[in-house]
XYZ file of C-alpha atoms in Angstrom:
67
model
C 0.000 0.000 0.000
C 2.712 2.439 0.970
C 4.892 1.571 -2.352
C 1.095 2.478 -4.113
C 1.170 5.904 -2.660
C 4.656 6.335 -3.783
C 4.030 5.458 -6.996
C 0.576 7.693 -7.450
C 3.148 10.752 -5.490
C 5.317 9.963 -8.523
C 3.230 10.049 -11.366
C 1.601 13.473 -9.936
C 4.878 15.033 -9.828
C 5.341 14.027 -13.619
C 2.239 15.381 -14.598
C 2.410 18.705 -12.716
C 6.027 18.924 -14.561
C 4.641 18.657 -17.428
C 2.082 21.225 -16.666
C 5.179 23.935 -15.673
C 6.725 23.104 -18.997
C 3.104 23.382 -21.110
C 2.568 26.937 -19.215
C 6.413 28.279 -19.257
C 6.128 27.990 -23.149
C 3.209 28.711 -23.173
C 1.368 31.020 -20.088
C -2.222 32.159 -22.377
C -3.536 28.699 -22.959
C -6.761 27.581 -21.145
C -6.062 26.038 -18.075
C -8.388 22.925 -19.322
C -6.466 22.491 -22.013
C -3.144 22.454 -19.935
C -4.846 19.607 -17.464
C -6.085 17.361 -20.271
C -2.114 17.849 -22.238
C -0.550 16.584 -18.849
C -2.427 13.779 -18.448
C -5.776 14.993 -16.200
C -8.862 13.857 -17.290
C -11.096 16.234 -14.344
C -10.336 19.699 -14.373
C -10.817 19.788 -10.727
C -8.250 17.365 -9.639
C -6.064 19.114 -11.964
C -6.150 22.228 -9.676
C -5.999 20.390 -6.408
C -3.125 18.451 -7.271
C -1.433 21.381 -8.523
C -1.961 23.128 -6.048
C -1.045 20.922 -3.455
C 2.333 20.355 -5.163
C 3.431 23.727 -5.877
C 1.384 25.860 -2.315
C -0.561 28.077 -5.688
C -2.979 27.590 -8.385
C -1.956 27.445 -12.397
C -3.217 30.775 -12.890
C -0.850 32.146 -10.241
C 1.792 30.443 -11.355
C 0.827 31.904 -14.818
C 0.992 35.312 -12.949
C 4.351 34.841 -11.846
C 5.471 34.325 -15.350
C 4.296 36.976 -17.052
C 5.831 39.199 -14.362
C-alpha cells in the first residue's frame, strides 16, 4: 500500500512537470487544455493536485510568469 502511494506521489509530480513546462512555453492557454495535455482527465483534480504540489494555483503560477 505504501509503495502504491509512492508510486501515485510519482506520477503526480510528472504530470504537474509537465504542466510547468506546457505553461512556461506557453502562459495564455486555457487552463483545461493544460490539465487534459498533462495527463488529467477532471479539471478539478487538476487544480488540487497542482496546487497541493506547488502551495498556488496554475493561474498564479501563470501570474508569476508573465511578471
Amino acid at each position: 500500500r505504501q509503495r502504491q502511494m509512492c508510486i501515485r506521489e510519482d506520477i503526480t509530480r510528472v504530470k504537474i512537470h509537465k504542466a510547468k513546462q506546457l505553461l512556461d512555453k506557453n502562459p495564455d492557454m486555457p487552463l483545461k487544455e493544460v490539465a487534459e495535455l498533462s495527463g488529467y482527465t477532471d479539471y478539478s483534480s487538476f487544480i488540487r493536485a497542482f496546487k497541493n504540489l506547488e502551495g498556488i494555483t496554475p493561474t498564479q503560477y501563470t501570474r508569476k510568469i508573465e511578471e
